[in-house]
Amino acid sequence: VRRQSSPSPSLSGIIFVLFLSLSLCMLAKCAISPFPS
């Protein structure tokens, strides 16, 4: 029996997306500015 009310997969997906976007943002900052601020 699966419980659809559990936010586990949704939360995991949200965290993954946040981490991915943060990593991309850091990468873009690094690529744009030659100095580590």
PDB file of C-alpha atoms in Angstrom:
ATOM      1  CA  VAL A   1       0.000   0.000   0.000  1.00  0.00           C
ATOM      2  CA  ARG A   2       1.513   3.306  -1.090  1.00  0.00           C
ATOM      3  CA  ARG A   3       0.875   6.490   0.844  1.00  0.00           C
ATOM      4  CA  GLN A   4       0.512   9.395  -1.553  1.00  0.00           C
ATOM      5  CA  SER A   5       0.355  11.854   1.342  1.00  0.00           C
ATOM      6  CA  SER A   6       4.044  11.369   2.157  1.00  0.00           C
ATOM      7  CA  PRO A   7       6.064  14.332   0.752  1.00  0.00           C
ATOM      8  CA  SER A   8       9.285  12.319   0.599  1.00  0.00           C
ATOM      9  CA  PRO A   9       9.769  12.065  -3.199  1.00  0.00           C
ATOM     10  CA  SER A  10       8.524  15.608  -3.753  1.00  0.00           C
ATOM     11  CA  LEU A  11      10.829  17.032  -1.093  1.00  0.00           C
ATOM     12  CA  SER A  12      13.756  15.091  -2.509  1.00  0.00           C
ATOM     13  CA  GLY A  13      13.051  16.471  -5.978  1.00  0.00           C
ATOM     14  CA  ILE A  14      12.789  20.034  -4.668  1.00  0.00           C
ATOM     15  CA  ILE A  15      16.098  19.718  -2.808  1.00  0.00           C
ATOM     16  CA  PHE A  16      17.766  18.261  -5.912  1.00  0.00           C
ATOM     17  CA  VAL A  17      16.504  21.116  -8.109  1.00  0.00           C
ATOM     18  CA  LEU A  18      17.591  23.734  -5.561  1.00  0.00           C
ATOM     19  CA  PHE A  19      21.052  22.198  -5.274  1.00  0.00           C
ATOM     20  CA  LEU A  20      21.377  21.979  -9.048  1.00  0.00           C
ATOM     21  CA  SER A  21      20.338  25.597  -9.609  1.00  0.00           C
ATOM     22  CA  LEU A  22      22.661  26.780  -6.828  1.00  0.00           C
ATOM     23  CA  SER A  23      25.547  24.864  -8.368  1.00  0.00           C
ATOM     24  CA  LEU A  24      24.799  26.347 -11.800  1.00  0.00           C
ATOM     25  CA  CYS A  25      24.617  29.835 -10.288  1.00  0.00           C
ATOM     26  CA  MET A  26      28.011  29.386  -8.625  1.00  0.00           C
ATOM     27  CA  LEU A  27      29.456  28.091 -11.881  1.00  0.00           C
ATOM     28  CA  ALA A  28      28.073  31.080 -13.798  1.00  0.00           C
ATOM     29  CA  LYS A  29      29.469  33.512 -11.197  1.00  0.00           C
ATOM     30  CA  CYS A  30      32.854  31.812 -11.412  1.00  0.00           C
ATOM     31  CA  ALA A  31      32.815  31.981 -15.213  1.00  0.00           C
ATOM     32  CA  ILE A  32      31.715  35.642 -15.303  1.00  0.00           C
ATOM     33  CA  SER A  33      34.025  37.068 -12.644  1.00  0.00           C
ATOM     34  CA  PRO A  34      37.727  36.176 -12.923  1.00  0.00           C
ATOM     35  CA  PHE A  35      38.294  36.912  -9.233  1.00  0.00           C
ATOM     36  CA  PRO A  36      36.918  34.723  -6.404  1.00  0.00           C
ATOM     37  CA  SER A  37      34.960  37.251  -4.345  1.00  0.00           C
TER      38      SER A  37
END
